Coordinates of C-alpha atoms in Angstrom, one line a residue:
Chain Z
X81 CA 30.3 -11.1 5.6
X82 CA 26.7 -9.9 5.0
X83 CA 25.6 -10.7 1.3
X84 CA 25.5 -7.2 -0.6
X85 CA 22.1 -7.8 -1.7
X86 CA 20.8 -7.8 1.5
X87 CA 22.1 -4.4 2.3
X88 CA 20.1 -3.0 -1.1
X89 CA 17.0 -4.7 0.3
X90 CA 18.2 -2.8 3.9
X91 CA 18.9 1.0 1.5
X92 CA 15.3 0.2 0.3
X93 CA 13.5 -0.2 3.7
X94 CA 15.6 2.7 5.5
X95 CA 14.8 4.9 2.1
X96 CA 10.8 4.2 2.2
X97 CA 10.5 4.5 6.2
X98 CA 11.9 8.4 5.6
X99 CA 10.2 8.7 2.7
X100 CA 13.1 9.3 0.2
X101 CA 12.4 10.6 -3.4
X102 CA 13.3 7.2 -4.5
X103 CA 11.2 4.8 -6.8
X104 CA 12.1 2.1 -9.1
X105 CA 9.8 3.4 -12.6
X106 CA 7.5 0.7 -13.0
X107 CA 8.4 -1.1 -16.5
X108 CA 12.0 -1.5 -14.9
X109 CA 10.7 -3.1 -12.1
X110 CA 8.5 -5.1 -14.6
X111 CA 12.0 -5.8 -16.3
X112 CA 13.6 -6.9 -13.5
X113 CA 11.2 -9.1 -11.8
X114 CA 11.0 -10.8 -15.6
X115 CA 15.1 -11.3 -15.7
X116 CA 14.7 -13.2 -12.3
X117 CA 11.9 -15.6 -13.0
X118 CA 12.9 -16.5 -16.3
X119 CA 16.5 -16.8 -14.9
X120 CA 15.2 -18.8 -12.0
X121 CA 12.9 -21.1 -14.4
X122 CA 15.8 -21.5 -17.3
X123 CA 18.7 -23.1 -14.4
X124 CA 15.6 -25.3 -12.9
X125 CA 15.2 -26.7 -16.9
X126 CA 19.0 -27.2 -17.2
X127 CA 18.6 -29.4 -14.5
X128 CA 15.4 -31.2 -15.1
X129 CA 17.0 -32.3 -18.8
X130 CA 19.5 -34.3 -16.6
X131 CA 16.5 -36.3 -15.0
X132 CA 13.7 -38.2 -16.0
X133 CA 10.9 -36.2 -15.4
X134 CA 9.0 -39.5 -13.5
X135 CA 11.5 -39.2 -10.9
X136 CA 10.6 -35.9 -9.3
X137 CA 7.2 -37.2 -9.0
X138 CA 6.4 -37.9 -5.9
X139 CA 8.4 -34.2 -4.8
X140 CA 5.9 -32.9 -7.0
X141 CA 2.9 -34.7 -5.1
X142 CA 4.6 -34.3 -1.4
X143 CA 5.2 -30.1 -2.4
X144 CA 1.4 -30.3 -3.6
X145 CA -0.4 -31.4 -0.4
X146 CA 2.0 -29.1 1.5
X147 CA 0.6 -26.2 -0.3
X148 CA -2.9 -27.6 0.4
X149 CA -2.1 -27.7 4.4
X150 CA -0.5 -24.9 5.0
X151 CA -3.4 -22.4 4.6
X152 CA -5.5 -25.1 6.2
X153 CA -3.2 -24.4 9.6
X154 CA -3.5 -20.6 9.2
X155 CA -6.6 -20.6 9.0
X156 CA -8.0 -21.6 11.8
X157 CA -5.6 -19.7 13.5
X158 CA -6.2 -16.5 12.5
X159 CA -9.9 -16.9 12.7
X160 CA -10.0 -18.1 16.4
X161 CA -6.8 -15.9 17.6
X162 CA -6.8 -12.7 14.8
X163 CA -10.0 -12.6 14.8
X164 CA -10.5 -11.9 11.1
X165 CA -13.3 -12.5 8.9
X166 CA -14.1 -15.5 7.4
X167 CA -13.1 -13.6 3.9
X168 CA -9.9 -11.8 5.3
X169 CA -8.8 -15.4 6.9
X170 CA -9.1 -17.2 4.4
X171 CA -7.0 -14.6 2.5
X172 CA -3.9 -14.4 4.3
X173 CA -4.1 -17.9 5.1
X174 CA -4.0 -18.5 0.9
X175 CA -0.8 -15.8 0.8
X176 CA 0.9 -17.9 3.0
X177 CA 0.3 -21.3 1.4
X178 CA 1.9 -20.2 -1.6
X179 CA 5.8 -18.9 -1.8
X180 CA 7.4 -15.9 -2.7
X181 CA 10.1 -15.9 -5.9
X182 CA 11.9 -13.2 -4.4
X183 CA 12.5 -15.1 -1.2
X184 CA 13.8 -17.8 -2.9
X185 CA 16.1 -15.8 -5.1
X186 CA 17.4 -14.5 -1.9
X187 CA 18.1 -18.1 -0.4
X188 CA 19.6 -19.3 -3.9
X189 CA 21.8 -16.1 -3.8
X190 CA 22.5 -17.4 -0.2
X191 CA 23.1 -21.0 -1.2
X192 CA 26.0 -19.8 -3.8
X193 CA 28.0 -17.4 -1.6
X194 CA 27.7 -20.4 0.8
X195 CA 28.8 -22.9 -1.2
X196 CA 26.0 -25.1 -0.6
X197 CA 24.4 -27.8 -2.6
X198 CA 20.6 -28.2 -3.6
X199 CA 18.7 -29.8 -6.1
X200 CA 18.5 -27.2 -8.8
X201 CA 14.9 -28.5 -10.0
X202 CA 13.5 -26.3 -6.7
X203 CA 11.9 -23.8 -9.6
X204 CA 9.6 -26.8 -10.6
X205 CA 8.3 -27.3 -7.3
X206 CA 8.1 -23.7 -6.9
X207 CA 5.6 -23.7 -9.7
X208 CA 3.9 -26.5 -8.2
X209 CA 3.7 -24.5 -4.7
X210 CA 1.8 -21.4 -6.5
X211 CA -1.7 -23.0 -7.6
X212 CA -3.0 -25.1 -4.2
X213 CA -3.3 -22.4 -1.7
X214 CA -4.9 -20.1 -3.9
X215 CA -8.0 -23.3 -4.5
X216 CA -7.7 -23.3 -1.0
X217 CA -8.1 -19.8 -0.1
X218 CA -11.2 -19.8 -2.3
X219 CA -12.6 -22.6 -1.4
X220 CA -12.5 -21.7 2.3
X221 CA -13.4 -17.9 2.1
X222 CA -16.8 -19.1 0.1
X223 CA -16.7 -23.3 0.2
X224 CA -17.6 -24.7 -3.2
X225 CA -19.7 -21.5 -4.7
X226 CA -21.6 -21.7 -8.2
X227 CA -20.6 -18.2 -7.9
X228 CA -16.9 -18.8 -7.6
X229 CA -15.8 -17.6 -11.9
X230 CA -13.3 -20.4 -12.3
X231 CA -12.5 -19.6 -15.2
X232 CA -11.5 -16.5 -14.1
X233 CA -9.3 -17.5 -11.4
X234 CA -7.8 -19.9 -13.7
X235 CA -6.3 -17.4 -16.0
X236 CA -5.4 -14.9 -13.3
X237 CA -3.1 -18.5 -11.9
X238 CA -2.0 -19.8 -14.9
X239 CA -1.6 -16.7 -17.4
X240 CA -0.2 -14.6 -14.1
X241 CA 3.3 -13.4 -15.1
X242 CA 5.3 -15.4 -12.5
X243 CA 4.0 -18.7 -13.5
X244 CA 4.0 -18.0 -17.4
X245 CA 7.8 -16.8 -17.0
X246 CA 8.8 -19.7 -14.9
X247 CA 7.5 -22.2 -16.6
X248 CA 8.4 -20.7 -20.0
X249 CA 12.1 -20.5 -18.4
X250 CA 11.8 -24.0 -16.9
X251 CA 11.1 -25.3 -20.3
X252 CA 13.3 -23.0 -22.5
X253 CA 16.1 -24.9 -20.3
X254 CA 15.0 -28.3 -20.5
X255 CA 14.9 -27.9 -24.3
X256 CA 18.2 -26.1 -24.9
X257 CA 20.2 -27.8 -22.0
X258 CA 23.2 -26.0 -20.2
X259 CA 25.6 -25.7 -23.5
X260 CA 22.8 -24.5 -25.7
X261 CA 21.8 -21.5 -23.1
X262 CA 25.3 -20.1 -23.5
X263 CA 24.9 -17.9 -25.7
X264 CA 22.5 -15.9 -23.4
X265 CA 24.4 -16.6 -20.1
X266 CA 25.8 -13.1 -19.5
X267 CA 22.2 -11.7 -19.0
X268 CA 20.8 -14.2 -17.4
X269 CA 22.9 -16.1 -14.8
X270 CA 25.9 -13.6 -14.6
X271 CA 24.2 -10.7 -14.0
X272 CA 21.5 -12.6 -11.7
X273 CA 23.0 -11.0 -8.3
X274 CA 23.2 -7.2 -9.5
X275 CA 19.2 -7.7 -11.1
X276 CA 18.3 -9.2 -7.4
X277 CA 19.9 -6.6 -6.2
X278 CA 17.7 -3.6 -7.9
X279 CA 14.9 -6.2 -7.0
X280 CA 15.4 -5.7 -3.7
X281 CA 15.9 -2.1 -3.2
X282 CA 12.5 -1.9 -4.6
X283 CA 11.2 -4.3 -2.4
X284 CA 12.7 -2.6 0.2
X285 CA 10.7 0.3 -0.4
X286 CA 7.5 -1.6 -0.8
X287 CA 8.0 -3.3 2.5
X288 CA 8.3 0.0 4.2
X289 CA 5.3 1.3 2.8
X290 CA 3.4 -2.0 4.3
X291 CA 5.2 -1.9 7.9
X292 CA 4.4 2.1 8.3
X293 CA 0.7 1.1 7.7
X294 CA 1.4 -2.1 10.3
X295 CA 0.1 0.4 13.5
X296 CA -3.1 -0.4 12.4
X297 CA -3.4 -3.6 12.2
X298 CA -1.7 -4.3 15.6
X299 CA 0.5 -6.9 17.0
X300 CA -1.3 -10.1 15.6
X301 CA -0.3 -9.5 12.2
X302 CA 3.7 -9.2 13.4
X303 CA 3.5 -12.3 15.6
X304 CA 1.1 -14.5 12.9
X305 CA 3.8 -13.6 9.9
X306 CA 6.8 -14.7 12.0
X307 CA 5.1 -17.4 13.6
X308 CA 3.3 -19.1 10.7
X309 CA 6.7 -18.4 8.4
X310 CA 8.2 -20.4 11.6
X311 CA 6.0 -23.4 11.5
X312 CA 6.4 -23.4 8.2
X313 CA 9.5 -23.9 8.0
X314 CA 9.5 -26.9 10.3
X315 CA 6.8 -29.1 8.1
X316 CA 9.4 -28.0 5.0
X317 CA 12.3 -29.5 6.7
X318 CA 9.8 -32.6 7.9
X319 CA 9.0 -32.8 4.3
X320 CA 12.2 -32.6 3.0
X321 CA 13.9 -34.9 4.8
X322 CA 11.0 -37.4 4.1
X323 CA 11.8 -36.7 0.5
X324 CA 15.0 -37.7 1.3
X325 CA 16.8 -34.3 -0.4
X326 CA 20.2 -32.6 0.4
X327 CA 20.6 -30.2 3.1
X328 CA 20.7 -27.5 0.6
X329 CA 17.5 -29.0 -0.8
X330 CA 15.4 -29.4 2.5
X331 CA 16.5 -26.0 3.9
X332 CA 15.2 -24.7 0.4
X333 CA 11.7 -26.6 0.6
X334 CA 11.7 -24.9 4.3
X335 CA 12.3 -21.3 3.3
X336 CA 9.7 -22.1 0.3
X337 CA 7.4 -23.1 2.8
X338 CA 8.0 -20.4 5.0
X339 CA 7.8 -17.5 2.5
X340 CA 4.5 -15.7 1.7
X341 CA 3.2 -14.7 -1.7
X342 CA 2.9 -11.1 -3.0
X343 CA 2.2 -11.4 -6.2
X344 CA 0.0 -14.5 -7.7
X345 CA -2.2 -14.8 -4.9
X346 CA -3.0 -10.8 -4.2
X347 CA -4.4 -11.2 -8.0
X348 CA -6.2 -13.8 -7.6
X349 CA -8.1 -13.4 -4.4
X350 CA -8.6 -10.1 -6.1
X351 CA -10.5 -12.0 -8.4
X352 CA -12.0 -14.5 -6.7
X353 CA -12.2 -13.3 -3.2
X354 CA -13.0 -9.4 -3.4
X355 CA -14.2 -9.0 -0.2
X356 CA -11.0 -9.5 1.3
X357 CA -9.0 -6.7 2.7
X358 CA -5.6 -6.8 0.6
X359 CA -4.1 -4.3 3.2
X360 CA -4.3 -7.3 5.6
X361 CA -2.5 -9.9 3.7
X362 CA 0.0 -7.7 1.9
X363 CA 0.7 -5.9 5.2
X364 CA 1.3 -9.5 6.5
X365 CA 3.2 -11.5 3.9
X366 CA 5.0 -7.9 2.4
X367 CA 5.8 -6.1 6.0
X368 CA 6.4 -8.9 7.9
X369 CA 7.2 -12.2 6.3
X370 CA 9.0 -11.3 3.3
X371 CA 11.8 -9.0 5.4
X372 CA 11.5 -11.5 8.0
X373 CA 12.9 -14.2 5.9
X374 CA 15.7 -12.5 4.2
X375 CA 16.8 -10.7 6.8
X376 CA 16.6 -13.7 9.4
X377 CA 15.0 -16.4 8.3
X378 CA 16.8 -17.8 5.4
X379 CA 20.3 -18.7 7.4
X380 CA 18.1 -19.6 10.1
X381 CA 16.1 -22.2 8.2
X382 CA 19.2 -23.4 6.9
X383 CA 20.8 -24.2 10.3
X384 CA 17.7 -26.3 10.9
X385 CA 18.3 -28.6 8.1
X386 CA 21.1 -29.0 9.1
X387 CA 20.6 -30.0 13.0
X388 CA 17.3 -31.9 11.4
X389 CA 19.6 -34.0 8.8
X390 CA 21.8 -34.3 11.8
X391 CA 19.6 -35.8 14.3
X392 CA 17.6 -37.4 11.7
X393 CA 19.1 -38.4 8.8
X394 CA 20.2 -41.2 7.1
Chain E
X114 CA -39.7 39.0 -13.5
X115 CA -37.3 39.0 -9.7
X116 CA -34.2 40.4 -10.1
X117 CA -32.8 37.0 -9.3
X118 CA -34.8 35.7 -12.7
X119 CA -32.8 38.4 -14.1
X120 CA -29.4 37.7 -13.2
X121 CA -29.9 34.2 -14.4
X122 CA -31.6 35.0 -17.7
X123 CA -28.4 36.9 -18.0
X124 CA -26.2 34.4 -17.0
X125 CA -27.6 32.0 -19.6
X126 CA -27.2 34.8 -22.1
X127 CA -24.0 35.1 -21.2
X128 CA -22.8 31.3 -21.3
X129 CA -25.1 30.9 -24.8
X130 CA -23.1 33.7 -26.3
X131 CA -19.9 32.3 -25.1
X132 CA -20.5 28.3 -26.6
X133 CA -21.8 30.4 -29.5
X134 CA -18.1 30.4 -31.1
X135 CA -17.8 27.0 -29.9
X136 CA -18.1 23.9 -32.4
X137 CA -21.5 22.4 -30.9
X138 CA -22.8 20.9 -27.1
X139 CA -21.9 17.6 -26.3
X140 CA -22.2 14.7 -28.6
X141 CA -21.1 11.8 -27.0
X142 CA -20.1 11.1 -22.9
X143 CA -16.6 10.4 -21.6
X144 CA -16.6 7.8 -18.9
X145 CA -13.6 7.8 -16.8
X146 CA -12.8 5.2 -14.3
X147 CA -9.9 5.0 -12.2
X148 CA -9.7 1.6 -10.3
X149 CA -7.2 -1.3 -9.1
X150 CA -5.3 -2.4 -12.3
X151 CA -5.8 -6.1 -10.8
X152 CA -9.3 -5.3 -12.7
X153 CA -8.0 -4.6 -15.8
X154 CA -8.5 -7.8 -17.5
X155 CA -11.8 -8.5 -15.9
X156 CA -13.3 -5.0 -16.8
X157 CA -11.7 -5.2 -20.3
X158 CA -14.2 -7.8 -20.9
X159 CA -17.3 -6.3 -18.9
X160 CA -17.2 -3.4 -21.3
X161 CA -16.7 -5.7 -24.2
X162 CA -20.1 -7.2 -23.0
X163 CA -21.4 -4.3 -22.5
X164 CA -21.0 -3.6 -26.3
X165 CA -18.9 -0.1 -25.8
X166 CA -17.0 0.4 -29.0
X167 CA -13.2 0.9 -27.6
X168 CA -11.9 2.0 -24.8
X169 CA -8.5 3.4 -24.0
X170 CA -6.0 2.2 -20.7
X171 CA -3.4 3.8 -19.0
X172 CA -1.3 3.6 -16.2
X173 CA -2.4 5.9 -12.8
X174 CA -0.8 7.2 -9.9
X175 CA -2.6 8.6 -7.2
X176 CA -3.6 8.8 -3.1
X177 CA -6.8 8.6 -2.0
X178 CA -8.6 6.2 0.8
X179 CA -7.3 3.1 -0.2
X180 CA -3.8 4.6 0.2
X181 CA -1.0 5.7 -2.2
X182 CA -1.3 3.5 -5.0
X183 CA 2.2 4.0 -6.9
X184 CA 2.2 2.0 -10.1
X185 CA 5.7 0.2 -9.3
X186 CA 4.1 -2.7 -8.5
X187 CA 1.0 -4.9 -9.6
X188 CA -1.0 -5.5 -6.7
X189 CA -0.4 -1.7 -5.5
X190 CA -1.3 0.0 -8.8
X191 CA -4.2 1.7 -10.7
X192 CA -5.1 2.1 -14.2
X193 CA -7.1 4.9 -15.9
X194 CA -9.9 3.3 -18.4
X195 CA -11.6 5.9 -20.5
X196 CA -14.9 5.1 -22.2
X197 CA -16.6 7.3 -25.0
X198 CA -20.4 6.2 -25.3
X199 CA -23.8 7.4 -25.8
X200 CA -25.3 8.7 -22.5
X201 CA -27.2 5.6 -22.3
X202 CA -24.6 3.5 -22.2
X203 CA -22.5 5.9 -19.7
X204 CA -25.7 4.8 -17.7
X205 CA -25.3 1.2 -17.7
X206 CA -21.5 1.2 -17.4
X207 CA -21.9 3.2 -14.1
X208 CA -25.1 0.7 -12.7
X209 CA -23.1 -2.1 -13.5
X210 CA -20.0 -0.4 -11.5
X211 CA -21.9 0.8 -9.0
X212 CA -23.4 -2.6 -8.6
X213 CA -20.7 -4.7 -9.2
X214 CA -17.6 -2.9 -8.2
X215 CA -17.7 -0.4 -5.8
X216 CA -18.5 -2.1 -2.1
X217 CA -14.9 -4.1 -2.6
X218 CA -12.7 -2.6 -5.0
X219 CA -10.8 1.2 -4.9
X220 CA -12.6 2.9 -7.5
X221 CA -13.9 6.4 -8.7
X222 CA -16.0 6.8 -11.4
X223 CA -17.2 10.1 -13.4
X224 CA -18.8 10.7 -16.7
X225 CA -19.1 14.5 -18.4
X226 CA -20.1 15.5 -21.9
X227 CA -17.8 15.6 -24.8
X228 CA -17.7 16.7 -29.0
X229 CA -16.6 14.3 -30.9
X230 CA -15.8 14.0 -34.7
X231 CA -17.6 10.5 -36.0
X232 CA -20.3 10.5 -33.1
X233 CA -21.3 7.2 -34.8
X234 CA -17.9 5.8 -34.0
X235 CA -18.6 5.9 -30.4
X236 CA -22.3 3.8 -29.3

């Protein structure tokens, strides 16, 4: 049975591609996107008041350094093969380092129609996944610049919506534990599915406005956002299986290695980076990767943690 | 005198007699800029810097080169930042946009003349 959400995200593309009157006003948009990542952050702090906080660690390390690597593979590809400058590069490579919320909504939407287990602290590592790439991306676009405002940078990361939200969620829950967030259950975890929903269908139409410009960028673009989401995907499950986490759990560090961000990172190489083309990399991570993963990728990363914990695991 | 002379001696006339009944000419400038809203924060405090007065922001929807920019969405959206200053200071806001700003970012600037109650209010 195909998740209903998926078909909103599907209404959304079909609607943008023949331009349809239709458009999601922006401060509900703004509302929605706020529901998911405080949702998102409050069940990851229900769960970390379970653990001590020592023992995620060395996830938090591991999920680090991946973020660090994975624009330092993209890269040099899409120098030497796309052919981009050094600026636009260094860019996209950043987008891709760091993770998309909305793709892991999708997968945890997936996860609980599934039935399938995974450690619920992903949000923190999540968090953790945002800040690396985007040092990265800076650091390789102009190395170690006096010119580089830091500061400013460091705001645009750590005062940026999606981080302030997740972490404000992660630590709302961690403080109030599962029984005292009942009281606001209803808006937040019930109606989680019908908010990703309206999410979506406005995603949709975003990622149709990004593929119709995709004719002129060429086929690179297509073949570097499914290929790199790919590749991804397999140091994830590496990673995760080195971390020793449940199937659920690695196939979720895959598809959060795999997905491409659209909203921390265009703002901050905005910032820091404003010779960068943000057609390039939103075209990339938003026309490409983004419906790549939820329409395909998701199940797909999911089936290789499961052959990978097969073959594998312990 | 030409006869051209003559049609625009005649034309001033005509445009003096018309601001006659208006309150005055210009007192102060409005600067309008109309950029990325990922700039929002950063120009907030450039104009700050600058020493303008106030400035007000707004939401904008638009087309132009960089594409439709429709305000759903943060990376794809614009803001409209209005500035009223002395001409001056309409002078150094647009050099430092012109220096600053323009080669990477979407943005239009343009500045015209307006009256204003409490000139003083706006430096």
């Amino acid at each position: 049975m195909i998740e209903p959400i998926i078909l909103f995200f599907v209404l959304g593309i079909i609607a943008g591609l023949v331009r349809a009157e239709l458009r999601l006003p922006g401060p509900i948009y703004d509302f929605v996107s706020m529901l998911l990542l405080l949702a998102i952050g409050l069940k990851g702090g229900i769960e970390l008041a379970k653990q001590p906080f020592l023992t995620l660690l060395p996830q938090i390390l591991v999920v680090f350094v991946m973020g660090l690597i994975l624009p330092l593979i993209g890269f040099p590809i899409l120098r030497k093969f796309g052919r981009f400058k050094r600026a636009d590069a260094a860019s996209i490579a950043a987008h891709y380092g760091s993770v998309s919320v909305g793709t892991y909504a999708v997968a945890a939407a997936f996860m609980e129609t599934q039935n399938i287990y995974f450690e619920e602290h992903m949000p923190l590592l999540l968090v953790v996944l945002e800040v690396p790439a985007i040092l990265v991306g800076i650091v390789l676009a102009k190395g170690l610049s006096k010119e580089t405002q830091w500061s400013s940078v460091a705001h645009e990361v750590f005062a940026g919506k999606g981080v302030v939200l997740l972490l404000g969620g992660l630590f709302i829950g961690w403080i109030a534990g599962s029984d005292g967030l009942d009281s606001i259950k209803p808006l937040f975890f019930d109606l989680f599915k019908g908010i990703l929903a309206l999410f979506l269908l406005e995603m949709g139409l975003i990622a149709a406005s990004k593929i119709s410009s995709l004719h002129k960028y060429g086929l690179f673009l297509i073949v570097f956002g499914i290929g790199m989401a790919l590749l991804s995907a397999v140091i994830g499950t590496g990673l995760g299986l080195l971390l020793n986490l449940s199937i659920g759990g690695t196939a979720m560090l895959a598809i959060l290695a795999a997905s491409a961000s659209y909203i921390a990172v265009p703002a901050a190489m905005r910032i820091s980076v404003p010779e960068a083309n943000p057609t390039l990399s939103l075209t990339a991570s938003l026309g490409i990767t983004f419906p790549f993963n939820v329409l395909i990728g998701i199940p797909v990363y999911y089936e290789l943690a499961v052959r990978a914990h097969a073959i594998f695991g312990a | 005198m030409t006869t051209q002379d003559s049609q625009q001696g005649h034309l001033q006339g005509q445009l003096k007699g018309e601001l006659k009944d208006q309150p005055q000419k210009y007192n102060s400038m409005l600067v309008t800029i109309v950029t990325e809203s990922s700039l929002e924060s950063q120009l907030s405090r450039e104009l700050e810097g600058l020493g303008v007065q106030g400035y007000t922001i707004t939401d904008a929807r638009g087309r132009g080169d960089s594409g439709s920019r429709n305000a759903g969405w943060d990376a794809d959206s614009n803001i409209r930042i209005e500035v009223i200053c002395s001409e001056p200071m309409s002078e150094t806001i647009a050099k430092l946009l012109e220096e600053k700003y323009y080669p990477n970012f979407a943005m239009v600037m343009h500045c015209h003349g307006v009256f204003v109650l409490r000139p003083e209010k706006f430096k």
